[in-house]
Amino acid sequence: MKNTSSRIAKLGRNHKKRNRGKEMGAEEEVEQKGIELEQQPRSSTQPMTPAQFLSWKRNKDADASARKAEEARKRAEDILAGTVPMNGRELFLHDPLVFDNTRY
């Protein structure tokens, strides 16, 4: 592991020497970022178990559905108060006869 990181560091230094004064292209930037990431120490986080993931996913979905329901309730209140106009779908669901083409 030590040999690999020192070899990568040497490659990085040699690359910098060769390309002094030149602007980095996108590929070189990506390569440089990869080298920097490899040199950073790994974090000591625990891997997530499937049970932990499912628990997190259930909580996230419950929060999202609660937030969506609250937004829908607030929009319905705003429409009834007249502060927000209805969009086409809401208008059709509210009064489908507005879109009745048989009268024309």
PDB file of N, CA, C and O in Angstrom, residues 42-94:
ATOM      1  N   ARG A  42      -8.944   6.641   4.523  1.00  0.00           N
ATOM      2  CA  ARG A  42     -10.335   6.160   4.433  1.00  0.00           C
ATOM      3  C   ARG A  42     -11.066   6.455   5.738  1.00  0.00           C
ATOM      4  O   ARG A  42     -10.489   6.426   6.809  1.00  0.00           O
ATOM      5  N   SER A  43     -12.342   6.733   5.618  1.00  0.00           N
ATOM      6  CA  SER A  43     -13.132   7.004   6.819  1.00  0.00           C
ATOM      7  C   SER A  43     -13.399   5.693   7.552  1.00  0.00           C
ATOM      8  O   SER A  43     -13.339   4.612   6.984  1.00  0.00           O
ATOM      9  N   SER A  44     -13.708   5.797   8.806  1.00  0.00           N
ATOM     10  CA  SER A  44     -13.926   4.611   9.624  1.00  0.00           C
ATOM     11  C   SER A  44     -15.415   4.371   9.848  1.00  0.00           C
ATOM     12  O   SER A  44     -15.836   4.024  10.940  1.00  0.00           O
ATOM     13  N   THR A  45     -16.223   4.561   8.808  1.00  0.00           N
ATOM     14  CA  THR A  45     -17.658   4.342   8.949  1.00  0.00           C
ATOM     15  C   THR A  45     -17.981   2.864   8.805  1.00  0.00           C
ATOM     16  O   THR A  45     -17.278   2.118   8.136  1.00  0.00           O
ATOM     17  N   GLN A  46     -19.053   2.464   9.440  1.00  0.00           N
ATOM     18  CA  GLN A  46     -19.507   1.085   9.362  1.00  0.00           C
ATOM     19  C   GLN A  46     -20.353   0.909   8.109  1.00  0.00           C
ATOM     20  O   GLN A  46     -21.112   1.801   7.742  1.00  0.00           O
ATOM     21  N   PRO A  47     -20.264  -0.228   7.453  1.00  0.00           N
ATOM     22  CA  PRO A  47     -21.151  -0.466   6.308  1.00  0.00           C
ATOM     23  C   PRO A  47     -22.596  -0.595   6.794  1.00  0.00           C
ATOM     24  O   PRO A  47     -22.854  -1.048   7.901  1.00  0.00           O
ATOM     25  N   MET A  48     -23.511  -0.179   5.942  1.00  0.00           N
ATOM     26  CA  MET A  48     -24.925  -0.204   6.305  1.00  0.00           C
ATOM     27  C   MET A  48     -25.497  -1.592   6.029  1.00  0.00           C
ATOM     28  O   MET A  48     -25.285  -2.155   4.964  1.00  0.00           O
ATOM     29  N   THR A  49     -26.229  -2.118   6.992  1.00  0.00           N
ATOM     30  CA  THR A  49     -26.862  -3.421   6.818  1.00  0.00           C
ATOM     31  C   THR A  49     -28.165  -3.240   6.046  1.00  0.00           C
ATOM     32  O   THR A  49     -28.735  -2.141   6.015  1.00  0.00           O
ATOM     33  N   PRO A  50     -28.669  -4.292   5.424  1.00  0.00           N
ATOM     34  CA  PRO A  50     -29.952  -4.184   4.713  1.00  0.00           C
ATOM     35  C   PRO A  50     -31.098  -3.731   5.630  1.00  0.00           C
ATOM     36  O   PRO A  50     -31.960  -2.961   5.209  1.00  0.00           O
ATOM     37  N   ALA A  51     -31.106  -4.181   6.871  1.00  0.00           N
ATOM     38  CA  ALA A  51     -32.161  -3.776   7.803  1.00  0.00           C
ATOM     39  C   ALA A  51     -32.076  -2.278   8.096  1.00  0.00           C
ATOM     40  O   ALA A  51     -33.107  -1.589   8.149  1.00  0.00           O
ATOM     41  N   GLN A  52     -30.846  -1.769   8.274  1.00  0.00           N
ATOM     42  CA  GLN A  52     -30.680  -0.333   8.502  1.00  0.00           C
ATOM     43  C   GLN A  52     -31.129   0.464   7.292  1.00  0.00           C
ATOM     44  O   GLN A  52     -31.761   1.511   7.419  1.00  0.00           O
ATOM     45  N   PHE A  53     -30.785  -0.021   6.094  1.00  0.00           N
ATOM     46  CA  PHE A  53     -31.190   0.676   4.878  1.00  0.00           C
ATOM     47  C   PHE A  53     -32.705   0.723   4.758  1.00  0.00           C
ATOM     48  O   PHE A  53     -33.279   1.768   4.442  1.00  0.00           O
ATOM     49  N   LEU A  54     -33.369  -0.405   4.991  1.00  0.00           N
ATOM     50  CA  LEU A  54     -34.832  -0.439   4.880  1.00  0.00           C
ATOM     51  C   LEU A  54     -35.486   0.491   5.895  1.00  0.00           C
ATOM     52  O   LEU A  54     -36.471   1.161   5.586  1.00  0.00           O
ATOM     53  N   SER A  55     -34.928   0.540   7.099  1.00  0.00           N
ATOM     54  CA  SER A  55     -35.454   1.448   8.118  1.00  0.00           C
ATOM     55  C   SER A  55     -35.296   2.901   7.668  1.00  0.00           C
ATOM     56  O   SER A  55     -36.230   3.702   7.776  1.00  0.00           O
ATOM     57  N   TRP A  56     -34.106   3.232   7.160  1.00  0.00           N
ATOM     58  CA  TRP A  56     -33.859   4.596   6.673  1.00  0.00           C
ATOM     59  C   TRP A  56     -34.797   4.926   5.520  1.00  0.00           C
ATOM     60  O   TRP A  56     -35.372   6.009   5.461  1.00  0.00           O
ATOM     61  N   LYS A  57     -34.982   3.983   4.588  1.00  0.00           N
ATOM     62  CA  LYS A  57     -35.831   4.200   3.417  1.00  0.00           C
ATOM     63  C   LYS A  57     -37.285   4.413   3.838  1.00  0.00           C
ATOM     64  O   LYS A  57     -37.972   5.293   3.305  1.00  0.00           O
ATOM     65  N   ARG A  58     -37.771   3.607   4.798  1.00  0.00           N
ATOM     66  CA  ARG A  58     -39.147   3.787   5.276  1.00  0.00           C
ATOM     67  C   ARG A  58     -39.344   5.169   5.890  1.00  0.00           C
ATOM     68  O   ARG A  58     -40.339   5.843   5.635  1.00  0.00           O
ATOM     69  N   ASN A  59     -38.382   5.594   6.721  1.00  0.00           N
ATOM     70  CA  ASN A  59     -38.467   6.923   7.337  1.00  0.00           C
ATOM     71  C   ASN A  59     -38.436   8.024   6.293  1.00  0.00           C
ATOM     72  O   ASN A  59     -39.185   8.997   6.371  1.00  0.00           O
ATOM     73  N   LYS A  60     -37.561   7.873   5.304  1.00  0.00           N
ATOM     74  CA  LYS A  60     -37.451   8.881   4.253  1.00  0.00           C
ATOM     75  C   LYS A  60     -38.735   8.963   3.438  1.00  0.00           C
ATOM     76  O   LYS A  60     -39.230  10.054   3.141  1.00  0.00           O
ATOM     77  N   ASP A  61     -39.304   7.807   3.082  1.00  0.00           N
ATOM     78  CA  ASP A  61     -40.555   7.788   2.321  1.00  0.00           C
ATOM     79  C   ASP A  61     -41.707   8.364   3.132  1.00  0.00           C
ATOM     80  O   ASP A  61     -42.562   9.078   2.596  1.00  0.00           O
ATOM     81  N   ALA A  62     -41.749   8.070   4.427  1.00  0.00           N
ATOM     82  CA  ALA A  62     -42.812   8.602   5.285  1.00  0.00           C
ATOM     83  C   ALA A  62     -42.699  10.125   5.372  1.00  0.00           C
ATOM     84  O   ALA A  62     -43.713  10.833   5.293  1.00  0.00           O
ATOM     85  N   ASP A  63     -41.481  10.634   5.526  1.00  0.00           N
ATOM     86  CA  ASP A  63     -41.279  12.085   5.578  1.00  0.00           C
ATOM     87  C   ASP A  63     -41.682  12.744   4.265  1.00  0.00           C
ATOM     88  O   ASP A  63     -42.327  13.798   4.251  1.00  0.00           O
ATOM     89  N   ALA A  64     -41.319  12.113   3.155  1.00  0.00           N
ATOM     90  CA  ALA A  64     -41.643  12.673   1.843  1.00  0.00           C
ATOM     91  C   ALA A  64     -43.150  12.695   1.617  1.00  0.00           C
ATOM     92  O   ALA A  64     -43.695  13.692   1.118  1.00  0.00           O
ATOM     93  N   SER A  65     -43.843  11.622   1.983  1.00  0.00           N
ATOM     94  CA  SER A  65     -45.287  11.594   1.775  1.00  0.00           C
ATOM     95  C   SER A  65     -45.992  12.593   2.694  1.00  0.00           C
ATOM     96  O   SER A  65     -46.971  13.234   2.296  1.00  0.00           O
ATOM     97  N   ALA A  66     -45.495  12.752   3.921  1.00  0.00           N
ATOM     98  CA  ALA A  66     -46.082  13.735   4.833  1.00  0.00           C
ATOM     99  C   ALA A  66     -45.878  15.147   4.302  1.00  0.00           C
ATOM    100  O   ALA A  66     -46.788  15.987   4.339  1.00  0.00           O
ATOM    101  N   ARG A  67     -44.691  15.420   3.778  1.00  0.00           N
ATOM    102  CA  ARG A  67     -44.399  16.743   3.224  1.00  0.00           C
ATOM    103  C   ARG A  67     -45.270  17.014   1.994  1.00  0.00           C
ATOM    104  O   ARG A  67     -45.811  18.101   1.820  1.00  0.00           O
ATOM    105  N   LYS A  68     -45.445  15.987   1.149  1.00  0.00           N
ATOM    106  CA  LYS A  68     -46.262  16.146  -0.056  1.00  0.00           C
ATOM    107  C   LYS A  68     -47.735  16.378   0.312  1.00  0.00           C
ATOM    108  O   LYS A  68     -48.405  17.221  -0.296  1.00  0.00           O
ATOM    109  N   ALA A  69     -48.228  15.657   1.316  1.00  0.00           N
ATOM    110  CA  ALA A  69     -49.610  15.836   1.756  1.00  0.00           C
ATOM    111  C   ALA A  69     -49.816  17.240   2.328  1.00  0.00           C
ATOM    112  O   ALA A  69     -50.848  17.880   2.072  1.00  0.00           O
ATOM    113  N   GLU A  70     -48.846  17.733   3.083  1.00  0.00           N
ATOM    114  CA  GLU A  70     -48.944  19.085   3.647  1.00  0.00           C
ATOM    115  C   GLU A  70     -48.950  20.136   2.543  1.00  0.00           C
ATOM    116  O   GLU A  70     -49.723  21.108   2.591  1.00  0.00           O
ATOM    117  N   GLU A  71     -48.106  19.953   1.523  1.00  0.00           N
ATOM    118  CA  GLU A  71     -48.080  20.901   0.406  1.00  0.00           C
ATOM    119  C   GLU A  71     -49.405  20.889  -0.349  1.00  0.00           C
ATOM    120  O   GLU A  71     -49.915  21.941  -0.754  1.00  0.00           O
ATOM    121  N   ALA A  72     -49.987  19.694  -0.549  1.00  0.00           N
ATOM    122  CA  ALA A  72     -51.268  19.582  -1.252  1.00  0.00           C
ATOM    123  C   ALA A  72     -52.383  20.258  -0.437  1.00  0.00           C
ATOM    124  O   ALA A  72     -53.241  20.952  -1.006  1.00  0.00           O
ATOM    125  N   ARG A  73     -52.373  20.051   0.877  1.00  0.00           N
ATOM    126  CA  ARG A  73     -53.383  20.678   1.731  1.00  0.00           C
ATOM    127  C   ARG A  73     -53.271  22.198   1.672  1.00  0.00           C
ATOM    128  O   ARG A  73     -54.265  22.903   1.528  1.00  0.00           O
ATOM    129  N   LYS A  74     -52.040  22.710   1.739  1.00  0.00           N
ATOM    130  CA  LYS A  74     -51.832  24.152   1.691  1.00  0.00           C
ATOM    131  C   LYS A  74     -52.262  24.720   0.342  1.00  0.00           C
ATOM    132  O   LYS A  74     -52.881  25.776   0.266  1.00  0.00           O
ATOM    133  N   ARG A  75     -51.949  23.992  -0.756  1.00  0.00           N
ATOM    134  CA  ARG A  75     -52.348  24.469  -2.090  1.00  0.00           C
ATOM    135  C   ARG A  75     -53.868  24.508  -2.205  1.00  0.00           C
ATOM    136  O   ARG A  75     -54.430  25.443  -2.761  1.00  0.00           O
ATOM    137  N   ALA A  76     -54.548  23.484  -1.673  1.00  0.00           N
ATOM    138  CA  ALA A  76     -56.009  23.457  -1.720  1.00  0.00           C
ATOM    139  C   ALA A  76     -56.592  24.644  -0.947  1.00  0.00           C
ATOM    140  O   ALA A  76     -57.550  25.278  -1.396  1.00  0.00           O
ATOM    141  N   GLU A  77     -56.003  24.947   0.212  1.00  0.00           N
ATOM    142  CA  GLU A  77     -56.466  26.113   0.982  1.00  0.00           C
ATOM    143  C   GLU A  77     -56.247  27.404   0.204  1.00  0.00           C
ATOM    144  O   GLU A  77     -57.113  28.282   0.190  1.00  0.00           O
ATOM    145  N   ASP A  78     -55.082  27.527  -0.444  1.00  0.00           N
ATOM    146  CA  ASP A  78     -54.781  28.736  -1.211  1.00  0.00           C
ATOM    147  C   ASP A  78     -55.716  28.888  -2.407  1.00  0.00           C
ATOM    148  O   ASP A  78     -56.124  29.994  -2.759  1.00  0.00           O
ATOM    149  N   ILE A  79     -56.076  27.777  -3.034  1.00  0.00           N
ATOM    150  CA  ILE A  79     -57.002  27.833  -4.170  1.00  0.00           C
ATOM    151  C   ILE A  79     -58.376  28.280  -3.691  1.00  0.00           C
ATOM    152  O   ILE A  79     -59.019  29.135  -4.314  1.00  0.00           O
ATOM    153  N   LEU A  80     -58.839  27.721  -2.574  1.00  0.00           N
ATOM    154  CA  LEU A  80     -60.144  28.124  -2.040  1.00  0.00           C
ATOM    155  C   LEU A  80     -60.152  29.590  -1.617  1.00  0.00           C
ATOM    156  O   LEU A  80     -61.161  30.276  -1.764  1.00  0.00           O
ATOM    157  N   ALA A  81     -59.010  30.073  -1.122  1.00  0.00           N
ATOM    158  CA  ALA A  81     -58.926  31.470  -0.709  1.00  0.00           C
ATOM    159  C   ALA A  81     -58.792  32.402  -1.917  1.00  0.00           C
ATOM    160  O   ALA A  81     -58.994  33.601  -1.794  1.00  0.00           O
ATOM    161  N   GLY A  82     -58.440  31.848  -3.072  1.00  0.00           N
ATOM    162  CA  GLY A  82     -58.314  32.662  -4.271  1.00  0.00           C
ATOM    163  C   GLY A  82     -56.946  33.304  -4.442  1.00  0.00           C
ATOM    164  O   GLY A  82     -56.761  34.149  -5.312  1.00  0.00           O
ATOM    165  N   THR A  83     -55.970  32.905  -3.641  1.00  0.00           N
ATOM    166  CA  THR A  83     -54.633  33.496  -3.767  1.00  0.00           C
ATOM    167  C   THR A  83     -53.818  32.831  -4.859  1.00  0.00           C
ATOM    168  O   THR A  83     -52.867  33.420  -5.358  1.00  0.00           O
ATOM    169  N   VAL A  84     -54.185  31.599  -5.238  1.00  0.00           N
ATOM    170  CA  VAL A  84     -53.473  30.858  -6.273  1.00  0.00           C
ATOM    171  C   VAL A  84     -54.488  30.375  -7.302  1.00  0.00           C
ATOM    172  O   VAL A  84     -55.498  29.781  -6.936  1.00  0.00           O
ATOM    173  N   PRO A  85     -54.233  30.598  -8.603  1.00  0.00           N
ATOM    174  CA  PRO A  85     -55.173  30.092  -9.614  1.00  0.00           C
ATOM    175  C   PRO A  85     -55.001  28.583  -9.807  1.00  0.00           C
ATOM    176  O   PRO A  85     -53.931  28.031  -9.586  1.00  0.00           O
ATOM    177  N   MET A  86     -56.064  27.923 -10.234  1.00  0.00           N
ATOM    178  CA  MET A  86     -56.007  26.485 -10.503  1.00  0.00           C
ATOM    179  C   MET A  86     -55.265  26.243 -11.808  1.00  0.00           C
ATOM    180  O   MET A  86     -55.396  27.037 -12.743  1.00  0.00           O
ATOM    181  N   ASN A  87     -54.544  25.144 -11.873  1.00  0.00           N
ATOM    182  CA  ASN A  87     -53.969  24.757 -13.148  1.00  0.00           C
ATOM    183  C   ASN A  87     -55.013  23.935 -13.903  1.00  0.00           C
ATOM    184  O   ASN A  87     -56.112  23.679 -13.397  1.00  0.00           O
ATOM    185  N   GLY A  88     -54.728  23.529 -15.119  1.00  0.00           N
ATOM    186  CA  GLY A  88     -55.707  22.827 -15.949  1.00  0.00           C
ATOM    187  C   GLY A  88     -56.203  21.539 -15.338  1.00  0.00           C
ATOM    188  O   GLY A  88     -57.399  21.235 -15.375  1.00  0.00           O
ATOM    189  N   ARG A  89     -55.308  20.763 -14.777  1.00  0.00           N
ATOM    190  CA  ARG A  89     -55.707  19.495 -14.179  1.00  0.00           C
ATOM    191  C   ARG A  89     -56.634  19.717 -12.988  1.00  0.00           C
ATOM    192  O   ARG A  89     -57.643  19.033 -12.836  1.00  0.00           O
ATOM    193  N   GLU A  90     -56.277  20.672 -12.133  1.00  0.00           N
ATOM    194  CA  GLU A  90     -57.111  20.954 -10.961  1.00  0.00           C
ATOM    195  C   GLU A  90     -58.481  21.472 -11.380  1.00  0.00           C
ATOM    196  O   GLU A  90     -59.500  21.104 -10.799  1.00  0.00           O
ATOM    197  N   LEU A  91     -58.515  22.288 -12.416  1.00  0.00           N
ATOM    198  CA  LEU A  91     -59.788  22.805 -12.910  1.00  0.00           C
ATOM    199  C   LEU A  91     -60.652  21.687 -13.471  1.00  0.00           C
ATOM    200  O   LEU A  91     -61.856  21.622 -13.216  1.00  0.00           O
ATOM    201  N   PHE A  92     -60.035  20.770 -14.230  1.00  0.00           N
ATOM    202  CA  PHE A  92     -60.774  19.642 -14.787  1.00  0.00           C
ATOM    203  C   PHE A  92     -61.315  18.742 -13.689  1.00  0.00           C
ATOM    204  O   PHE A  92     -62.455  18.283 -13.754  1.00  0.00           O
ATOM    205  N   LEU A  93     -60.503  18.464 -12.661  1.00  0.00           N
ATOM    206  CA  LEU A  93     -60.967  17.612 -11.567  1.00  0.00           C
ATOM    207  C   LEU A  93     -62.056  18.297 -10.748  1.00  0.00           C
ATOM    208  O   LEU A  93     -62.956  17.638 -10.221  1.00  0.00           O
ATOM    209  N   HIS A  94     -61.992  19.623 -10.651  1.00  0.00           N
ATOM    210  CA  HIS A  94     -62.978  20.384  -9.881  1.00  0.00           C
ATOM    211  C   HIS A  94     -64.305  20.501 -10.634  1.00  0.00           C
ATOM    212  O   HIS A  94     -65.376  20.308 -10.054  1.00  0.00           O
TER     213      HIS A  94
END
